[in-house]
mmCIF file of C-alpha atoms in Angstrom:
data_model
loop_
_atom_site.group_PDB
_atom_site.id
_atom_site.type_symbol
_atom_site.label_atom_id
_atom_site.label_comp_id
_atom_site.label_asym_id
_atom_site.label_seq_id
_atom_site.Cartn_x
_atom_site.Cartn_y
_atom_site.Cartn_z
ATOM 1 C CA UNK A 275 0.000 0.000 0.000
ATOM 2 C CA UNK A 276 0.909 3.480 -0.364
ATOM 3 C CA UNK A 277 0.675 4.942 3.053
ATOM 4 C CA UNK A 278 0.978 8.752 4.990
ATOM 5 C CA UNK A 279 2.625 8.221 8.339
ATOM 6 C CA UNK A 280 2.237 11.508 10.018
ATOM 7 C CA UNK A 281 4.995 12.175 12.695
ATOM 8 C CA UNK A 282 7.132 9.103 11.560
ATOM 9 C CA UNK A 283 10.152 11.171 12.949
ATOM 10 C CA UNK A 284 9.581 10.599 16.627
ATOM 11 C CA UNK A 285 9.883 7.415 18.718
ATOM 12 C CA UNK A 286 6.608 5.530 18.183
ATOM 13 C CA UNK A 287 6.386 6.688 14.766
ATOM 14 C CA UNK A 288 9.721 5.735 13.205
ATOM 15 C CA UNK A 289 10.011 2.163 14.776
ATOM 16 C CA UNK A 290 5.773 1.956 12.723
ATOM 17 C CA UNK A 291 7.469 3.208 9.388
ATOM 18 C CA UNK A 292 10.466 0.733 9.659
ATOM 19 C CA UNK A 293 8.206 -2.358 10.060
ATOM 20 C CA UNK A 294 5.892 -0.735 7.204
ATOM 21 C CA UNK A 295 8.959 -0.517 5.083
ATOM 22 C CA UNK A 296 9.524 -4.132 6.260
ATOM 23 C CA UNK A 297 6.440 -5.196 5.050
ATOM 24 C CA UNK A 298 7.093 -3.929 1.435
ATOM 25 C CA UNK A 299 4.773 -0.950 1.878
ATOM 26 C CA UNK A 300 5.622 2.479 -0.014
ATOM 27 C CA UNK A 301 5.886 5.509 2.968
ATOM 28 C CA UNK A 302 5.991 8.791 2.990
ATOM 29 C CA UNK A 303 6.479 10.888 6.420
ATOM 30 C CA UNK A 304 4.772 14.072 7.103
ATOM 31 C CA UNK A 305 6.792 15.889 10.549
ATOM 32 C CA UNK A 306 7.801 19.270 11.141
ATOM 33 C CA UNK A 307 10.633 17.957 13.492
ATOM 34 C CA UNK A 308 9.662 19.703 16.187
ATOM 35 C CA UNK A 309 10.066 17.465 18.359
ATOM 36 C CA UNK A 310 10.953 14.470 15.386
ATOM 37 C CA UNK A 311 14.520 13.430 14.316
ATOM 38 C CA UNK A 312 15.197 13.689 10.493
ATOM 39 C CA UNK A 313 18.011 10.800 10.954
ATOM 40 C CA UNK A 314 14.980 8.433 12.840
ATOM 41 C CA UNK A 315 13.166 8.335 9.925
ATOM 42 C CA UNK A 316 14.034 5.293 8.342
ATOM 43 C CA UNK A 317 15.904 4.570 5.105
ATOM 44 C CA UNK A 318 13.169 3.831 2.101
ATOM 45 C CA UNK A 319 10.702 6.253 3.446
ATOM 46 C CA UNK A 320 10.364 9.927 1.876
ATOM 47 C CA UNK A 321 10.754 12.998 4.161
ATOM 48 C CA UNK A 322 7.943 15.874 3.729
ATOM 49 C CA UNK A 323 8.792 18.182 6.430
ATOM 50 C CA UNK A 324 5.454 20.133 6.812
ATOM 51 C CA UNK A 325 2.819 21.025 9.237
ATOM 52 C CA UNK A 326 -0.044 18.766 10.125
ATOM 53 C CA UNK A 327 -2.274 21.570 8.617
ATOM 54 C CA UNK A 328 -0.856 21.625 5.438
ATOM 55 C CA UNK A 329 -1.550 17.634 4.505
ATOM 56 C CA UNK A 330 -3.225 18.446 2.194
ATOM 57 C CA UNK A 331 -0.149 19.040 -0.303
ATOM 58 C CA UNK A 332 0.873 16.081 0.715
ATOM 59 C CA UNK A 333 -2.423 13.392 0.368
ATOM 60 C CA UNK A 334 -3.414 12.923 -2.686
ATOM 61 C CA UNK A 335 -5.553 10.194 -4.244
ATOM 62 C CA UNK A 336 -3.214 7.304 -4.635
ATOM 63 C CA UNK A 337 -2.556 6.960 -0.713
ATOM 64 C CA UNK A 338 -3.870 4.030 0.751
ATOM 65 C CA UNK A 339 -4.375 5.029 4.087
ATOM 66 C CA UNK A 340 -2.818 7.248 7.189
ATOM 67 C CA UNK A 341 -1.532 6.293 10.062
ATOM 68 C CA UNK A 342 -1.159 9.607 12.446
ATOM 69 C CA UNK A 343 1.288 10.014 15.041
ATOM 70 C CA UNK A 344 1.872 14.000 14.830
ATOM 71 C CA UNK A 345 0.894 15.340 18.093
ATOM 72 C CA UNK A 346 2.142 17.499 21.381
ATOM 73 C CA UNK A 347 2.572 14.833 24.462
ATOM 74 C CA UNK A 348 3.797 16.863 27.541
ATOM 75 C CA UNK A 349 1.294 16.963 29.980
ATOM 76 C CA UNK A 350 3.007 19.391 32.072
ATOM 77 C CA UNK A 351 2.921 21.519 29.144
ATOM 78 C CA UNK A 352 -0.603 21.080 27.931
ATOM 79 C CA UNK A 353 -1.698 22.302 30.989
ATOM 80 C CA UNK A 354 0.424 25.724 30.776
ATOM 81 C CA UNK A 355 0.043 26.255 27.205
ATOM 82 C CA UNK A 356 -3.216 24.301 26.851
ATOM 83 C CA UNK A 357 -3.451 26.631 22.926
ATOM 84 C CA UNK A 358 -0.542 24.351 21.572
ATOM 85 C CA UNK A 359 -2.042 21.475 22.183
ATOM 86 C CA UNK A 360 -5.561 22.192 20.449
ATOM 87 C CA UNK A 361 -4.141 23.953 17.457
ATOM 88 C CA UNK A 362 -1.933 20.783 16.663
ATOM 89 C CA UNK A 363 -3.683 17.741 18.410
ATOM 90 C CA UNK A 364 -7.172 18.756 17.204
ATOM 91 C CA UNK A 365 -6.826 21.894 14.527
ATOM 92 C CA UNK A 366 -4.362 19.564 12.871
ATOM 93 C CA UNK A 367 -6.244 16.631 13.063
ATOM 94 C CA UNK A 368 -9.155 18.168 11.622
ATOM 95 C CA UNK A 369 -6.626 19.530 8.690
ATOM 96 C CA UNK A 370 -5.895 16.216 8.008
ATOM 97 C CA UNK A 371 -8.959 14.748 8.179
ATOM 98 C CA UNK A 372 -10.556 17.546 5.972
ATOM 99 C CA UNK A 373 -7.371 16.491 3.437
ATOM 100 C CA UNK A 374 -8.357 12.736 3.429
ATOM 101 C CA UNK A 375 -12.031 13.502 2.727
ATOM 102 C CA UNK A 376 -11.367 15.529 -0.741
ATOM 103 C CA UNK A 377 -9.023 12.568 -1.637
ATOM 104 C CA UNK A 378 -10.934 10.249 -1.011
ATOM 105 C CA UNK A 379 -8.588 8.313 1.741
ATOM 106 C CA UNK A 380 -10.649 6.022 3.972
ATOM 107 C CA UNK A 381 -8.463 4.548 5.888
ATOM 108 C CA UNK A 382 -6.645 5.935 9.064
ATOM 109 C CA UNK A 383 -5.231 4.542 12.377
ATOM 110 C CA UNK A 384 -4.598 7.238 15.123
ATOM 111 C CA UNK A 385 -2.266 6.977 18.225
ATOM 112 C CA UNK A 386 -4.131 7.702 21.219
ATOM 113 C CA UNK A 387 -3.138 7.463 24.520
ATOM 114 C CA UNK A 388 -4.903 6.080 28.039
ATOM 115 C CA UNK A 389 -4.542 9.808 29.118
ATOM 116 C CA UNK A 390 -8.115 10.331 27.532
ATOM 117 C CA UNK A 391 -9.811 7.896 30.736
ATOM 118 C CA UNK A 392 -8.390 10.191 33.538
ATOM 119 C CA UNK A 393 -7.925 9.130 36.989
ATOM 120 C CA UNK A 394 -10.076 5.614 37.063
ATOM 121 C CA UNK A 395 -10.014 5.164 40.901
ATOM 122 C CA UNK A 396 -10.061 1.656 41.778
ATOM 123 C CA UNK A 397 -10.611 0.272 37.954
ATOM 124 C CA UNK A 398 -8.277 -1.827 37.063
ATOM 125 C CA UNK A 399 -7.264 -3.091 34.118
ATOM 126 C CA UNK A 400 -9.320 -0.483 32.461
ATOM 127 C CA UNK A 401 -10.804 -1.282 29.560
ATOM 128 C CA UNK A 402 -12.045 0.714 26.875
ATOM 129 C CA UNK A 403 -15.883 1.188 28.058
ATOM 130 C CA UNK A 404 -14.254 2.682 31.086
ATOM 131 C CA UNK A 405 -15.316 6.164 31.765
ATOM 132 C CA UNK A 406 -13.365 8.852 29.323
ATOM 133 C CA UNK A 407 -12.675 11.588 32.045
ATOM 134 C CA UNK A 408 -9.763 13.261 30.980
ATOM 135 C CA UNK A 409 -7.452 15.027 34.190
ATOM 136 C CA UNK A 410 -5.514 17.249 31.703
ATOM 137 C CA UNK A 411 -5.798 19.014 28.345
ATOM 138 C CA UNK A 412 -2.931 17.067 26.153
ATOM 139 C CA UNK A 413 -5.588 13.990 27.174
ATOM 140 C CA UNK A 414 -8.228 16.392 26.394
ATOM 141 C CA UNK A 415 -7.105 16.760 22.964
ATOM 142 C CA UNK A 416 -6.527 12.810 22.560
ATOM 143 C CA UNK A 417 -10.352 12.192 23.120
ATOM 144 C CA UNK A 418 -11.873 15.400 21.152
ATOM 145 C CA UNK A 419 -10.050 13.673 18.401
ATOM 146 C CA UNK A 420 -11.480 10.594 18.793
ATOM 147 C CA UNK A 421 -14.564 11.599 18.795
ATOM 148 C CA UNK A 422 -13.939 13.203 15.646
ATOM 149 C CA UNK A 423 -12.896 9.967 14.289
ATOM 150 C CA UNK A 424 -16.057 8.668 15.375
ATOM 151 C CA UNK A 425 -18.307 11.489 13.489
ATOM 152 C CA UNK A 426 -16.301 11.310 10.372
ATOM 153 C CA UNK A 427 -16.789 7.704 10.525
ATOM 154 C CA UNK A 428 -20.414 7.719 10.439
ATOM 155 C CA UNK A 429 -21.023 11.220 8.334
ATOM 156 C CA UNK A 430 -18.139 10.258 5.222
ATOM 157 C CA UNK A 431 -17.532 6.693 5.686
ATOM 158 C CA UNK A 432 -14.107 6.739 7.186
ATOM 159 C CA UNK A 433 -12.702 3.439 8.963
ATOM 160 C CA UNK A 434 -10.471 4.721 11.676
ATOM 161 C CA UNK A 435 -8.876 2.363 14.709
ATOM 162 C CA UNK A 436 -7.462 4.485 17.659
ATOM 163 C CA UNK A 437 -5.369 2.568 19.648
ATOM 164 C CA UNK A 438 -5.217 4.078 23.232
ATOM 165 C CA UNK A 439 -1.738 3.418 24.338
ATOM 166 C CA UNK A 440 -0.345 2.776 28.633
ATOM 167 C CA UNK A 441 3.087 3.274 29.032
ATOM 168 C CA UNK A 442 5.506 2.703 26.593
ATOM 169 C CA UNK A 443 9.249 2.204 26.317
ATOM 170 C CA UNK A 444 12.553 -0.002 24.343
ATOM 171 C CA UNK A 445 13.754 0.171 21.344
ATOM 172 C CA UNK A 446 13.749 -1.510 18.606
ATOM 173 C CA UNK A 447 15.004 -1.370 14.842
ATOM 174 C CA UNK A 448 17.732 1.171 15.933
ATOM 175 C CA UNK A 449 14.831 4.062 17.187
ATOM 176 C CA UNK A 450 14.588 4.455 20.410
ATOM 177 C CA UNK A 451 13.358 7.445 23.195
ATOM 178 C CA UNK A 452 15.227 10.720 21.998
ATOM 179 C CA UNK A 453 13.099 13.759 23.770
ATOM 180 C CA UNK A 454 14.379 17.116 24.224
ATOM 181 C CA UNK A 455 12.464 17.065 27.416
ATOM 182 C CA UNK A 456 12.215 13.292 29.070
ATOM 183 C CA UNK A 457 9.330 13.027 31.711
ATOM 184 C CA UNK A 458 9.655 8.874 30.984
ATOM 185 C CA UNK A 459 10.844 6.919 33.618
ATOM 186 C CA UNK A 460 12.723 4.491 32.169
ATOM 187 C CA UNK A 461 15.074 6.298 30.003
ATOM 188 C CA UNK A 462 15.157 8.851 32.936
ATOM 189 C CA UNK A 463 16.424 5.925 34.826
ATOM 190 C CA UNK A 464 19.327 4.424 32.117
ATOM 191 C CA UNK A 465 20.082 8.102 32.367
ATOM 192 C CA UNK A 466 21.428 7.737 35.904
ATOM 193 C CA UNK A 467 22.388 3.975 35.592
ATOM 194 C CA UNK A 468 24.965 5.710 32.241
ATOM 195 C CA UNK A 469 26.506 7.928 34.860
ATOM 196 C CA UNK A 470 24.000 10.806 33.442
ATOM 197 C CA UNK A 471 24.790 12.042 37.613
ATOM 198 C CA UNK A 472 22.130 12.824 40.407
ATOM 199 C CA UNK A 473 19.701 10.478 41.223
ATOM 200 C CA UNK A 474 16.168 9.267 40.291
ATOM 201 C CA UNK A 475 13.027 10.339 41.934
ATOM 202 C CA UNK A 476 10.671 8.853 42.947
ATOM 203 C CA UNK A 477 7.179 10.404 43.375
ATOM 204 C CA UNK A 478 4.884 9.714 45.594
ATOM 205 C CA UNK A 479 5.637 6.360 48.114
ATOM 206 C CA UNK A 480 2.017 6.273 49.540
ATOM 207 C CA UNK A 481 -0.437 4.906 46.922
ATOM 208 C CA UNK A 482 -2.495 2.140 48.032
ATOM 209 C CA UNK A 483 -0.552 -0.127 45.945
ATOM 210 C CA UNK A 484 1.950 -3.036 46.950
ATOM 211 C CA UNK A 485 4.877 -1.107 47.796
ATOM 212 C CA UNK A 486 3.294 2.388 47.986
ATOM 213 C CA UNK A 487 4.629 3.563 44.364
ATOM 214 C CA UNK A 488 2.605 4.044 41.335
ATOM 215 C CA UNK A 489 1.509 0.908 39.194
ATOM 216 C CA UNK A 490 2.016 1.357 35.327
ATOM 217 C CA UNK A 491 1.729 -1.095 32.250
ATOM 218 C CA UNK A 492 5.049 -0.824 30.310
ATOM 219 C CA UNK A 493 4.603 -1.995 27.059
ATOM 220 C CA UNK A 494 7.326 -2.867 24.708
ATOM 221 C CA UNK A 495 7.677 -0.423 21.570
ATOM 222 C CA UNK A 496 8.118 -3.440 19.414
ATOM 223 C CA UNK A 497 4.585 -4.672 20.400
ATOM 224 C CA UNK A 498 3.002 -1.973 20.133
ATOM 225 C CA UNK A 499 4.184 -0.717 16.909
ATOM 226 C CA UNK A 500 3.068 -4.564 15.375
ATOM 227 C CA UNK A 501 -0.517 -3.747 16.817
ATOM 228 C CA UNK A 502 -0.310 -0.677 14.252
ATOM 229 C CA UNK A 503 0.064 -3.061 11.657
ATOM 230 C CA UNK A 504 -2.502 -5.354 12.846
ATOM 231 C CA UNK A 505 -4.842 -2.095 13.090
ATOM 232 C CA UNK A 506 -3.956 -1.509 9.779
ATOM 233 C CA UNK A 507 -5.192 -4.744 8.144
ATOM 234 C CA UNK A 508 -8.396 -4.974 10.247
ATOM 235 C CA UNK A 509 -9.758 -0.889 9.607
ATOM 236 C CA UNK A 510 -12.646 -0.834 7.486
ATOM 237 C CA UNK A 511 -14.524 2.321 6.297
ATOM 238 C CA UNK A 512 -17.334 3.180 7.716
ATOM 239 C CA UNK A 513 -16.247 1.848 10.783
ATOM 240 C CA UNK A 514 -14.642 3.435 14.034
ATOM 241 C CA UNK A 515 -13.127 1.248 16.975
ATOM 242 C CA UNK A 516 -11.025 2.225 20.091
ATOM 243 C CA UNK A 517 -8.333 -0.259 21.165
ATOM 244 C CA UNK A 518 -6.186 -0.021 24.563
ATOM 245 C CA UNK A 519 -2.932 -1.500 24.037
ATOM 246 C CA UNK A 520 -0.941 -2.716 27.011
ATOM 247 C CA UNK A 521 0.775 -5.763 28.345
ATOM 248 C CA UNK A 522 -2.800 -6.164 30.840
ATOM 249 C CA UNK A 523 -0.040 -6.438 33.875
ATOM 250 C CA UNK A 524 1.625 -3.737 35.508
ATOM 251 C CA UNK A 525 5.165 -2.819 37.220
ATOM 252 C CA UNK A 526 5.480 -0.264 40.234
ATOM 253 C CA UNK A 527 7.813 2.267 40.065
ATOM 254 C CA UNK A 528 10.067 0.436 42.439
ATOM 255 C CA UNK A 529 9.712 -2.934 40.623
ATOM 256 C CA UNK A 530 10.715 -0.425 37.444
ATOM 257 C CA UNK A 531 14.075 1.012 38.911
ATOM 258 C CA UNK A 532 14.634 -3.531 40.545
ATOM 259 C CA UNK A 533 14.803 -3.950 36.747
ATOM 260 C CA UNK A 534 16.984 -1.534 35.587
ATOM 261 C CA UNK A 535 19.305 -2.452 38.154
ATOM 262 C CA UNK A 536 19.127 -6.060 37.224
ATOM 263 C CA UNK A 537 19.326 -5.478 33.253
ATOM 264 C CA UNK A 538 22.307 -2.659 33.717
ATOM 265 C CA UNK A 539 24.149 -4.167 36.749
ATOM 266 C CA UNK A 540 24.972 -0.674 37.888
ATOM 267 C CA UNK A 541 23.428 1.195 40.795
ATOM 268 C CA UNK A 542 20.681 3.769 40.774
ATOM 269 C CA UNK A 543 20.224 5.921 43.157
ATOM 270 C CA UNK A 544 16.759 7.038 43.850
ATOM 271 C CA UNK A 545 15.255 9.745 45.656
ATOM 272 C CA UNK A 546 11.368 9.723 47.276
ATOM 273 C CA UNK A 547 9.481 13.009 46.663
ATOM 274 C CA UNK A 548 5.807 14.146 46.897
ATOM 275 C CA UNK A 549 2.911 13.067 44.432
ATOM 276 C CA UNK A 550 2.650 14.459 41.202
ATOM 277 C CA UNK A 551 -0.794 16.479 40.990
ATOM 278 C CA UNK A 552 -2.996 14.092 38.755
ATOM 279 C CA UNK A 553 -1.006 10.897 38.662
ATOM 280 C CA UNK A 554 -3.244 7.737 39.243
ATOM 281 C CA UNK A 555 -2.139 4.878 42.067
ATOM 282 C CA UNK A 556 -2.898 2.438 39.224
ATOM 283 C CA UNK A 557 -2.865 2.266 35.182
ATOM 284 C CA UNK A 558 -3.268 -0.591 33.899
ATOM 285 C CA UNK A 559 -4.782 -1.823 30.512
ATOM 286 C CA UNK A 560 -7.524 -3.758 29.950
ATOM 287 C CA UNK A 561 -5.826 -5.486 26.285
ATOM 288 C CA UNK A 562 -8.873 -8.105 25.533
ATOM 289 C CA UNK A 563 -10.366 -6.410 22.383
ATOM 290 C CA UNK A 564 -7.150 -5.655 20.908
ATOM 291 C CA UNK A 565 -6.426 -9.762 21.363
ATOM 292 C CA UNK A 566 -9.481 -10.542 19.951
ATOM 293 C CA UNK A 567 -10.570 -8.297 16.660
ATOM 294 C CA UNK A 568 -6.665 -7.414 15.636
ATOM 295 C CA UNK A 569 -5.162 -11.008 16.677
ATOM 296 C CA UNK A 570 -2.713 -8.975 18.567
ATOM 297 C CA UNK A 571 -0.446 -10.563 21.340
ATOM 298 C CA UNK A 572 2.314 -8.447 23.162
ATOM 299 C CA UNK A 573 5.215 -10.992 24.195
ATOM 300 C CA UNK A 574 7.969 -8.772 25.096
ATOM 301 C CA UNK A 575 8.988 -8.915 28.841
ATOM 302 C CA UNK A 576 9.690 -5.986 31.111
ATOM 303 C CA UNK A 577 13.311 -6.981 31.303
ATOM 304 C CA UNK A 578 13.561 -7.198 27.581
ATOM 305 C CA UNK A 579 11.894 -3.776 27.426
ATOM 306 C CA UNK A 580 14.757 -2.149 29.429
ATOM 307 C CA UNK A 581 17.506 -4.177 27.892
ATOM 308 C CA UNK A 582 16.686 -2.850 24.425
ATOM 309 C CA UNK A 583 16.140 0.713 25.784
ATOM 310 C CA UNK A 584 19.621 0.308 27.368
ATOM 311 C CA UNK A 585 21.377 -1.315 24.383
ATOM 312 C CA UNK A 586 19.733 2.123 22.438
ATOM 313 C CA UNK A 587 21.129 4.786 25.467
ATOM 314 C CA UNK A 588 24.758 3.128 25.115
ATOM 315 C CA UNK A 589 24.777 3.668 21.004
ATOM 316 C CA UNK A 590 24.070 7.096 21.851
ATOM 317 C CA UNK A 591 26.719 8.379 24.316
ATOM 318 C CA UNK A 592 29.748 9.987 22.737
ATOM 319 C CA UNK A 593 33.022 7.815 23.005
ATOM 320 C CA UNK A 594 35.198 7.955 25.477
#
């Protein structure tokens, strides 16, 4: 197929484009690089560096379908510059969207995120009738889009799969976590383990969970970029389903920083501070409808997560 991957610069994005490249599809990449890395963006796909809003010189009628990963993700940062986060996550959604429809492209899959359920209390795993009660506006943005998925859907016959993802992290196929700003744990943690100095922090030790940290389903990039493909081959126009993808277990922060120990053999110091404002004792995905309609199995273990994601942090330190 011929396919638009929009933000196939970034993390998630690039490690999609490789395995679509892999599968003997034709790609091109729409990213501004904002936040994107020209040099992730895998050899065999074509570059269009461009704004989300201006897809529209970039569709045209021989694309197949779209698989959209452009988007803002800094929570912190949604919620002080909440504009950002509309204009691209849902102005340039619609852009898109509004592109696709006078070309006639009927096929998209769109990376969500689990930010659009909120805090769910007790729920656990949550699955994807949970209530959508979003705590900030970056998860704001992630639901107003899928309910414009869901309109489109039924008013121009679009098939769209949103796949709502937990936590994820690795590497895979050479790509791996590169952010300007890292708010991720486990790179934030190979950062120390590397020498990277300081320590590692901890927030919050009282959550009513089994050692008082937060709970959080790490899912293996790898895993979740096949569900992309598996998305891919099940969309159908006309025809709008959302899809949590996660490994339906979950790690505490503590069990997190055992790991990286283990994997890296070096020490990491840690450091408790005070909650986060918003953060959830528990996330945890609910993964049964992803298992079922897209045949989709995660395999990948939490130690092979971190291995890969440390294998990717040593290629990237400057020689000694």
């Amino acid at each position: 197929m011929r396919l638009l991957v929009t933000g196939g610069a970034g993390y998630v994005g690039s490690v999609v484009t490789a395995l679509l490249l892999g599968e003997g599809h034709e790609v091109t990449v729409l990213d501004d690089l904002s936040t994107g890395h020209a040099d992730a963006v895998p050899e065999g796909a074509r570059l269009v560096v461009a704004d989300l809003h201006e897809a529209a010189d970039v569709l045209d009628p021989s694309v197949d379908a779209v698989l959209h990963f452009a988007a803002k993700s800094l929570v912190g940062e949604s919620v002080t510059a909440p504009e950002k986060y509309w204009r691209t996550n849902v102005s340039g959604t619609l852009a898109l969207l509004e592109a696709a429809l006078r070309h006639g492209v009927r096929r998209l899959v769109f990376s969500s995120s689990a930010a659009a359920y909120g805090d769910p209390g007790s729920d656990a795993p949550i699955g994807e009738t949970a209530p959508a009660v979003p705590a900030n506006p970056y998860g704001a943005t992630k639901l107003a889009v899928d309910h414009m998925l869901e309109s489109w859907s039924g008013a121009h016959g679009l098939g769209a799969v949103s796949l709502r993802y937990f936590n994820v992290a690795g590497a895979h196929l050479g790509a791996g976590e590169r952010h300007d700003t890292e708010t991720h744990l486990v790179p934030n943690l190979l950062r120390v383990a590397a020498g990277g100095g300081g320590s590692a922090k901890v927030f919050g030790t009282d959550y009513p969970t089994r050692d008082g940290t937060a709970v959080r389903d790490y899912l293996h990039v790898a895993d979740l970029a096949e569900a992309h493909l598996r998305a891919l081959e099940h969309v159908r126009p006309g025809s709008f389903r959302v899809h949590n993808l996660g490994t339906g277990g979950g790690h505490s922060v503590r069990e997190v920083i055992e790991a990286v120990r283990r994997v890296t053999g070096r020490p990491v110091p840690v450091e408790d501070a005070p909650r986060r404002a918003g953060d959830p004792a528990v996330l945890v995905a609910a993964n049964d409808r992803a298992r079922r309609e897209l045949g989709w199995e995660p395999v990948r273990t939490l130690d092979e997560t971190v291995a890969d994601a440390w294998e990717f942090a040593l290629s990237r330190r400057a020689p000694a």
